[in-house]
GROMACS .gro file of C-alpha atoms in nm:
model
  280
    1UNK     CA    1  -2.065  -1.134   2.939
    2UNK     CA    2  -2.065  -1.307   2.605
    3UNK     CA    3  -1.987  -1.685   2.571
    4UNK     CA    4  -1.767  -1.836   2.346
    5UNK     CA    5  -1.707  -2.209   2.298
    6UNK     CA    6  -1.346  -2.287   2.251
    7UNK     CA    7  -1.444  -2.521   1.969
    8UNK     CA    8  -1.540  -2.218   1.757
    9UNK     CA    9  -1.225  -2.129   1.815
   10UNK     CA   10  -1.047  -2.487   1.653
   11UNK     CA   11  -1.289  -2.426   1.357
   12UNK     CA   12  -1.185  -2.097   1.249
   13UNK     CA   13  -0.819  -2.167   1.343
   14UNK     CA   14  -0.869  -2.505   1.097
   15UNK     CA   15  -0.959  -2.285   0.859
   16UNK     CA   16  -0.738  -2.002   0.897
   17UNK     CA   17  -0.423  -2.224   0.921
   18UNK     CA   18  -0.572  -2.350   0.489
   19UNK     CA   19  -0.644  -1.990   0.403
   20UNK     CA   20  -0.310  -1.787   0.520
   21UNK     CA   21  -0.091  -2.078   0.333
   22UNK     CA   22  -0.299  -2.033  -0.004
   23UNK     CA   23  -0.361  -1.650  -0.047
   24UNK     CA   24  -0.190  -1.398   0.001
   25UNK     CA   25  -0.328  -1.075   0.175
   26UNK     CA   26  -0.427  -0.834  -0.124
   27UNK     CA   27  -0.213  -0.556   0.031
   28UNK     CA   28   0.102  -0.764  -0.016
   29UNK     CA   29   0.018  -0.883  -0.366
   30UNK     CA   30  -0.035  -0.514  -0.483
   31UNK     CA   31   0.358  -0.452  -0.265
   32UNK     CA   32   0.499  -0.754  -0.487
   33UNK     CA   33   0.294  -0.643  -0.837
   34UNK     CA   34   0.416  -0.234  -0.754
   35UNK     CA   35   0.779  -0.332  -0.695
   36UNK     CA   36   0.798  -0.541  -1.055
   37UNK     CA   37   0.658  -0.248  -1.210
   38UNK     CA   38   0.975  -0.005  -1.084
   39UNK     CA   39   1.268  -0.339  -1.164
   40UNK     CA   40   1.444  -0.277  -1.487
   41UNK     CA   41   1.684  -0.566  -1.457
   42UNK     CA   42   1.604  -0.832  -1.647
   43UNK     CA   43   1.736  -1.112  -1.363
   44UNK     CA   44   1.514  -0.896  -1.078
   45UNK     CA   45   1.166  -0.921  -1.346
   46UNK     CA   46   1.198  -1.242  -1.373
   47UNK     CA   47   1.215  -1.386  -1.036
   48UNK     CA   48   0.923  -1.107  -0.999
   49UNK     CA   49   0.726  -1.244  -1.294
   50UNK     CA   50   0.776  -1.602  -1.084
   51UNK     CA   51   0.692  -1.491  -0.724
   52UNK     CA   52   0.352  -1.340  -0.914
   53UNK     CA   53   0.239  -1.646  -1.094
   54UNK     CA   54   0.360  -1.864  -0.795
   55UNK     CA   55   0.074  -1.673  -0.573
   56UNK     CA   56  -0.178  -1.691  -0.876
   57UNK     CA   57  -0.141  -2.073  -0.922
   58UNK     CA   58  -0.174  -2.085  -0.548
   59UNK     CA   59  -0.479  -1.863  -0.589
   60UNK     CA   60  -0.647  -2.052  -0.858
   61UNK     CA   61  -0.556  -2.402  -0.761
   62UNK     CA   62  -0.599  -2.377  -0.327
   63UNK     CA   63  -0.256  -2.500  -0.267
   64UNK     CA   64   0.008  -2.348  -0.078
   65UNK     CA   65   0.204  -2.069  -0.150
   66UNK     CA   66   0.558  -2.222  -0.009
   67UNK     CA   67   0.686  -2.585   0.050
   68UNK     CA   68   0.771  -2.430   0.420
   69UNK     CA   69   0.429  -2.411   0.544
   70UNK     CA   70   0.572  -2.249   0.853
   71UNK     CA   71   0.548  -2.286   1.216
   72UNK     CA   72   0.200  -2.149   1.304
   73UNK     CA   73   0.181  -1.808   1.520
   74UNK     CA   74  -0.159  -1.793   1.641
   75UNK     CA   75  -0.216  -1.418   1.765
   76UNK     CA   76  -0.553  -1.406   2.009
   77UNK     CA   77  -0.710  -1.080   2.099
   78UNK     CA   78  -1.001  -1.150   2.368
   79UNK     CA   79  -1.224  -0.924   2.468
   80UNK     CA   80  -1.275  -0.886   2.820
   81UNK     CA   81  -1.644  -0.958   2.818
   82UNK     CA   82  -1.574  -1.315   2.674
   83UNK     CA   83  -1.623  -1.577   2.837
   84UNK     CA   84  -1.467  -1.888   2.676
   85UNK     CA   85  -1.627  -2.222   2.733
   86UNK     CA   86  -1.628  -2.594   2.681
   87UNK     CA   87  -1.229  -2.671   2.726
   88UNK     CA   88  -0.864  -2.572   2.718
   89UNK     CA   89  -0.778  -2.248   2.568
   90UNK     CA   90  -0.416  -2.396   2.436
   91UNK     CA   91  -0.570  -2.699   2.326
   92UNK     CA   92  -0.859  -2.566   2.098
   93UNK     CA   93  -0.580  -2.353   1.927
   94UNK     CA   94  -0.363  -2.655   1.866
   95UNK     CA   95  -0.614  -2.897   1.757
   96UNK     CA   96  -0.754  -2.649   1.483
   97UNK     CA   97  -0.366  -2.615   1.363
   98UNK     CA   98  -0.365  -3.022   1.385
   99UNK     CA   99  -0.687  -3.030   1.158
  100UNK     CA  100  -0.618  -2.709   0.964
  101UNK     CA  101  -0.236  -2.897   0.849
  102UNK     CA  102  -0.387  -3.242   0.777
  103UNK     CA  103  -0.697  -3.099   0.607
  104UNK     CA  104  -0.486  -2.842   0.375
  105UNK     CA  105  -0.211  -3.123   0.306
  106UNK     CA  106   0.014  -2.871   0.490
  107UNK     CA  107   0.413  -2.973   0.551
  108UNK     CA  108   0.470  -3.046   0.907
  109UNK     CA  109   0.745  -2.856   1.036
  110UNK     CA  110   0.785  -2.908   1.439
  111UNK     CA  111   0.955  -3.118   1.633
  112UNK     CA  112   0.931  -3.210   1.978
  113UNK     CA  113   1.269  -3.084   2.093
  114UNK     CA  114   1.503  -2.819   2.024
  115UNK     CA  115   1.782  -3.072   2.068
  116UNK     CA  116   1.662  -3.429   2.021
  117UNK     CA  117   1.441  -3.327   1.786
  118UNK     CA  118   1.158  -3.541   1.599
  119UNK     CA  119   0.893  -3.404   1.454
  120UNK     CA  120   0.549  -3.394   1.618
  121UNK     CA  121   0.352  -3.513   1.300
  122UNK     CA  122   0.044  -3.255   1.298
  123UNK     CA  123   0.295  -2.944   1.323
  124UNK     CA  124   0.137  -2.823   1.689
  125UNK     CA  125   0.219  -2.708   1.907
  126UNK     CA  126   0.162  -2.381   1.812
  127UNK     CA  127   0.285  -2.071   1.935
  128UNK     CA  128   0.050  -1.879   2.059
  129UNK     CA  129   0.025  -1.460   2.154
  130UNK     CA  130  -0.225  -1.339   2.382
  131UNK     CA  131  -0.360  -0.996   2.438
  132UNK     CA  132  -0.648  -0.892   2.661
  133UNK     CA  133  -0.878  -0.584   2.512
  134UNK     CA  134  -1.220  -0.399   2.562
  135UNK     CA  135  -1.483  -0.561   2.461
  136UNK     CA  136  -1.695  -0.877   2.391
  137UNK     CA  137  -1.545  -0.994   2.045
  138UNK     CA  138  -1.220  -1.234   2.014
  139UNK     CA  139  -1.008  -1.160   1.666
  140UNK     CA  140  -0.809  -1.486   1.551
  141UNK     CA  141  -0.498  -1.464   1.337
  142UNK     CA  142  -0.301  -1.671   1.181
  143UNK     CA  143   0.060  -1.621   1.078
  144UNK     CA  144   0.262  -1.893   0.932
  145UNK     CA  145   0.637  -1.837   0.957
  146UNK     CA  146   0.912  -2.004   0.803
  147UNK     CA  147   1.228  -2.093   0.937
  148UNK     CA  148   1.406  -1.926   0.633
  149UNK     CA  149   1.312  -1.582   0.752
  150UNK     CA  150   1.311  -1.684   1.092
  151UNK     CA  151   1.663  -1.745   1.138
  152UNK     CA  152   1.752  -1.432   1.008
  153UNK     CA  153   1.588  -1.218   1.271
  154UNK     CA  154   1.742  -1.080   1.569
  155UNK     CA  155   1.781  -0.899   1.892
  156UNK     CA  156   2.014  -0.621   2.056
  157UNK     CA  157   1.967  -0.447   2.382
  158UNK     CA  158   2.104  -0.099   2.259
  159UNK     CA  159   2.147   0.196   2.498
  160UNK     CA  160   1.980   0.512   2.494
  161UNK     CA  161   2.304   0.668   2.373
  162UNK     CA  162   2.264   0.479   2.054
  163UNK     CA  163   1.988   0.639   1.990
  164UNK     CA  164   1.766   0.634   1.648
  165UNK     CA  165   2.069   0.610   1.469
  166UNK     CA  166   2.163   0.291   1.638
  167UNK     CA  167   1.844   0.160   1.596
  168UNK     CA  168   1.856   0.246   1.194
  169UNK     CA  169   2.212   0.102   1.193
  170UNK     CA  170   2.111  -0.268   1.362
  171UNK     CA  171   1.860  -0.285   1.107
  172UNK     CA  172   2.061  -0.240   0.808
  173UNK     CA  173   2.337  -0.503   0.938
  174UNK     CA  174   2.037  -0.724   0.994
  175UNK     CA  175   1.936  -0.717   0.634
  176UNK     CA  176   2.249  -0.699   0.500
  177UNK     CA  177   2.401  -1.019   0.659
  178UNK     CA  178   2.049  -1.204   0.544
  179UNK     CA  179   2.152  -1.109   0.206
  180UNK     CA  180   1.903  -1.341   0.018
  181UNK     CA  181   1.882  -1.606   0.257
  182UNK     CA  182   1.493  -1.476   0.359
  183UNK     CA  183   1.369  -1.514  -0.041
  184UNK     CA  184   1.363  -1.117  -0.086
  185UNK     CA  185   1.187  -0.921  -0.155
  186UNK     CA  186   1.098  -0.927   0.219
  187UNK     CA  187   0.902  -0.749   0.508
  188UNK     CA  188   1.118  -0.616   0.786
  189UNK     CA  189   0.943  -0.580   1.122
  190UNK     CA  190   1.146  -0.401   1.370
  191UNK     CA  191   1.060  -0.374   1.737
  192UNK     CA  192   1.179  -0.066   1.947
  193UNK     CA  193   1.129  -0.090   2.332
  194UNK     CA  194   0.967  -0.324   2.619
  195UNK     CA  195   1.247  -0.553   2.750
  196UNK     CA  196   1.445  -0.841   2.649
  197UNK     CA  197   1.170  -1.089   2.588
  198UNK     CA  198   0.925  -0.867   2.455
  199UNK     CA  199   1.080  -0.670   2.188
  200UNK     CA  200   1.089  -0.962   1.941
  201UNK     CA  201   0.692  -0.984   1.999
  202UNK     CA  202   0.651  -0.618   1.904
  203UNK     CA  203   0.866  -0.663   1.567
  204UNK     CA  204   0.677  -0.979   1.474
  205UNK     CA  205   0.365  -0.807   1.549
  206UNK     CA  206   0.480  -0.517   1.342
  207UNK     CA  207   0.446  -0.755   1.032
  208UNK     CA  208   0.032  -0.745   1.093
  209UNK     CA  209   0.019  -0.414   0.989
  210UNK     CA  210  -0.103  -0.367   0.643
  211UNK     CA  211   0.142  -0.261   0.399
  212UNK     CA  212  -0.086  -0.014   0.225
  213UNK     CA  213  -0.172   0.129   0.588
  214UNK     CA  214   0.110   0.414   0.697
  215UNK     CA  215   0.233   0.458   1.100
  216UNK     CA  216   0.005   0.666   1.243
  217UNK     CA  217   0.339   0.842   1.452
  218UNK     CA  218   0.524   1.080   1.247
  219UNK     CA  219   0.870   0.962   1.402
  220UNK     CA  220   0.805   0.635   1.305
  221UNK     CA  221   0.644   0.665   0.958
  222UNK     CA  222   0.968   0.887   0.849
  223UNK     CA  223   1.201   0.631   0.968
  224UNK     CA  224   1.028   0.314   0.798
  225UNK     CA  225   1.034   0.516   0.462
  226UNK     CA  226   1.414   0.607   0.495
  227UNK     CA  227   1.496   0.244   0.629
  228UNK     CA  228   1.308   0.099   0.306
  229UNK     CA  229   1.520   0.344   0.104
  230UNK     CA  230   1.812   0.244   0.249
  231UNK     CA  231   1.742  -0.108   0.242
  232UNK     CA  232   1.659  -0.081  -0.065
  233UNK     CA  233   1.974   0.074  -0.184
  234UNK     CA  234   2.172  -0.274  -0.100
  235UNK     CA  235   2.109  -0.359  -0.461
  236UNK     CA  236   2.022  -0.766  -0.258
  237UNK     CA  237   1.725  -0.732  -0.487
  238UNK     CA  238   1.474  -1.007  -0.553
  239UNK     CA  239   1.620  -1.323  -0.437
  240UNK     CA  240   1.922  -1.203  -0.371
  241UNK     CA  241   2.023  -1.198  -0.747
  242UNK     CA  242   2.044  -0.805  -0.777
  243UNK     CA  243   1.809  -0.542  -0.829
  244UNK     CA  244   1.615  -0.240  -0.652
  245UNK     CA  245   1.354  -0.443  -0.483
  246UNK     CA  246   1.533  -0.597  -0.139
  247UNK     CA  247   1.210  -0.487   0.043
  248UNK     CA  248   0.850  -0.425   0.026
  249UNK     CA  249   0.803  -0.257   0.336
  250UNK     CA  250   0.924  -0.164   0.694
  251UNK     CA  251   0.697  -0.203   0.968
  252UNK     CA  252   0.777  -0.073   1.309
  253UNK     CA  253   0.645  -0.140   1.646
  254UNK     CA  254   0.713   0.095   1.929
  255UNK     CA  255   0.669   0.056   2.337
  256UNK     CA  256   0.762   0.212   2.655
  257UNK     CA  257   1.106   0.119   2.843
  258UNK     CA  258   1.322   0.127   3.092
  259UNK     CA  259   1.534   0.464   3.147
  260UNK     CA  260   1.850   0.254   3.078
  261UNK     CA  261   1.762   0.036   2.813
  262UNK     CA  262   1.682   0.069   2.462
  263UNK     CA  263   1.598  -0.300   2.332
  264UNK     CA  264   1.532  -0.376   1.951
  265UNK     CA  265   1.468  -0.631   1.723
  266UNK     CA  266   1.424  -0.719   1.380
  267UNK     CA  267   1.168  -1.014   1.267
  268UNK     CA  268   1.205  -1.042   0.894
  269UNK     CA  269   0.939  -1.226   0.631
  270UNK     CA  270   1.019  -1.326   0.333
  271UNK     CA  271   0.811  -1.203   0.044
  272UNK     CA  272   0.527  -1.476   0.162
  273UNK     CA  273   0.385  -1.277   0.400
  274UNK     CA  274   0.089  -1.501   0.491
  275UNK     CA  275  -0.151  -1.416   0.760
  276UNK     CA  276  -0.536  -1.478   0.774
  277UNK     CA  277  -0.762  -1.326   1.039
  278UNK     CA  278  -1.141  -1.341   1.159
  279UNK     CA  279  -1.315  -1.189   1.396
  280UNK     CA  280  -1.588  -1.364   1.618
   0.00000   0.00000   0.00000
């Protein structure tokens, strides 16, 4: 049994929260840098030539990528060997988001209620995934989401009649009606499976996956590719202004379900698809 103090836990999350808002992952730099390279509208270069020296200033100068600093998705794998010490589990999360906001000058985003509204001030709390796995280590990420992508995701509770080609066809209407609404090019993370409340976790968590890194199932590596054609073949483009860039990538997410049920969902990211993680 390892121990952990939960107030390892606020510092790397403090940190994180700075890190994911200022720099982009590599992968999704070299997505945004190959996509410019295949645009031959002028329109669809430019706002490519902007989204690239938008994440260089925010490389060179430490300040974030996006005025929407996001809500903060903290995802927590734990190892079961760890034993975490010294306070609240949901507190040390939200108190490195407090610090990590105030420290990085980051906008504050949440509010209190869903109805009545008014905002919290240090943008906690945060909302937080857990996931138990072998082990002694605990790996932190930290996903920022804005509510410009946000509202554009969704879910449906297919049948298994529908089949793949139901599946393919929610997607597509997803995207479509988003139109540029999500600051294409985006990231589409599509869920297949689980139940009602946990598809949307397997689309989001689709987004993790690298976009350099293919699915490692057949099925499901075929169908991203065609989806990202097809998507692709909108002509949305880059902003929405046109062009043969509407995404980078299509992640999907599969699990097991019920013999009567075949639940999806689609979690979209705009082309700021800003994630940090560390280990410890």
């Amino acid at each position: 049994m390892r121990e952990i103090n939960v107030s390892t836990l606020t510092d790397v999350i403090e940190r994180l929260c700075i890190e994911a808002n200022n720099h982009l992952p590599q992968d999704v730099k070299c997505a945004i840098q190959g996509c410019r390279a295949c645009e031959d509208g002028e329109i669809a270069q430019g706002v490519l030539d902007n989204i690239i020296e938008n994440f260089e200033i925010a490389d060179k100068e430490n300040v974030p990528i996006c005025q929407d600093t996001g809500m903060a998705c903290v995802f927590l794998e734990i190892g079961q060997d760890v034993h975490l010490v010294g306070g609240d589990l949901t507190e040390a999360v939200n108190e490195g988001v407090r610090r990590g906001y105030d420290k990085g000058y980051l906008r504050k985003s949440v509010v209190k209620d869903p109805v009545r509204r008014g905002n919290t001030g240090d943008n906690t709390p945060a909302t937080i995934y857990l996931r138990l796995v072998p082990g002694d280590r605990l790996r932190l990420t930290v996903a920022p989401k804005g509510a410009g992508s946000e509202n554009m995701c969704a879910v449906k509770m297919l049948t298994p009649a529908d089949g793949e080609e139901g599946v393919r066809s929610f997607v597509l209407d997803v995207v479509k009606h988003a139109g540029g609404k999500p600051c294409p090019p985006v990231v589409v993370g599509v869920g297949i499976g689980g139940s009602f409340d946990s598809v949307p976790r397997l689309a989001k968590e689709a987004l993790l996956r690298p976009l350099d890194e293919p699915n490692p199932d057949e099925l499901y590596d075929k169908m991203e590719r065609e989806l990202l054609e097809a998507i692709n073949a909108t002509g949305i483009g880059p902003q929405g202004l046109g062009g043969r860039t509407t995404a980078l990538a299509v992640r999907i997410k599969a699990a097991p379900t019920h013999i009567a049920m075949l639940p999806a969902a689609v979690c979209i990211s705009c082309h700021a698809l800003r994630h940090a993680t560390e280990v410890i």
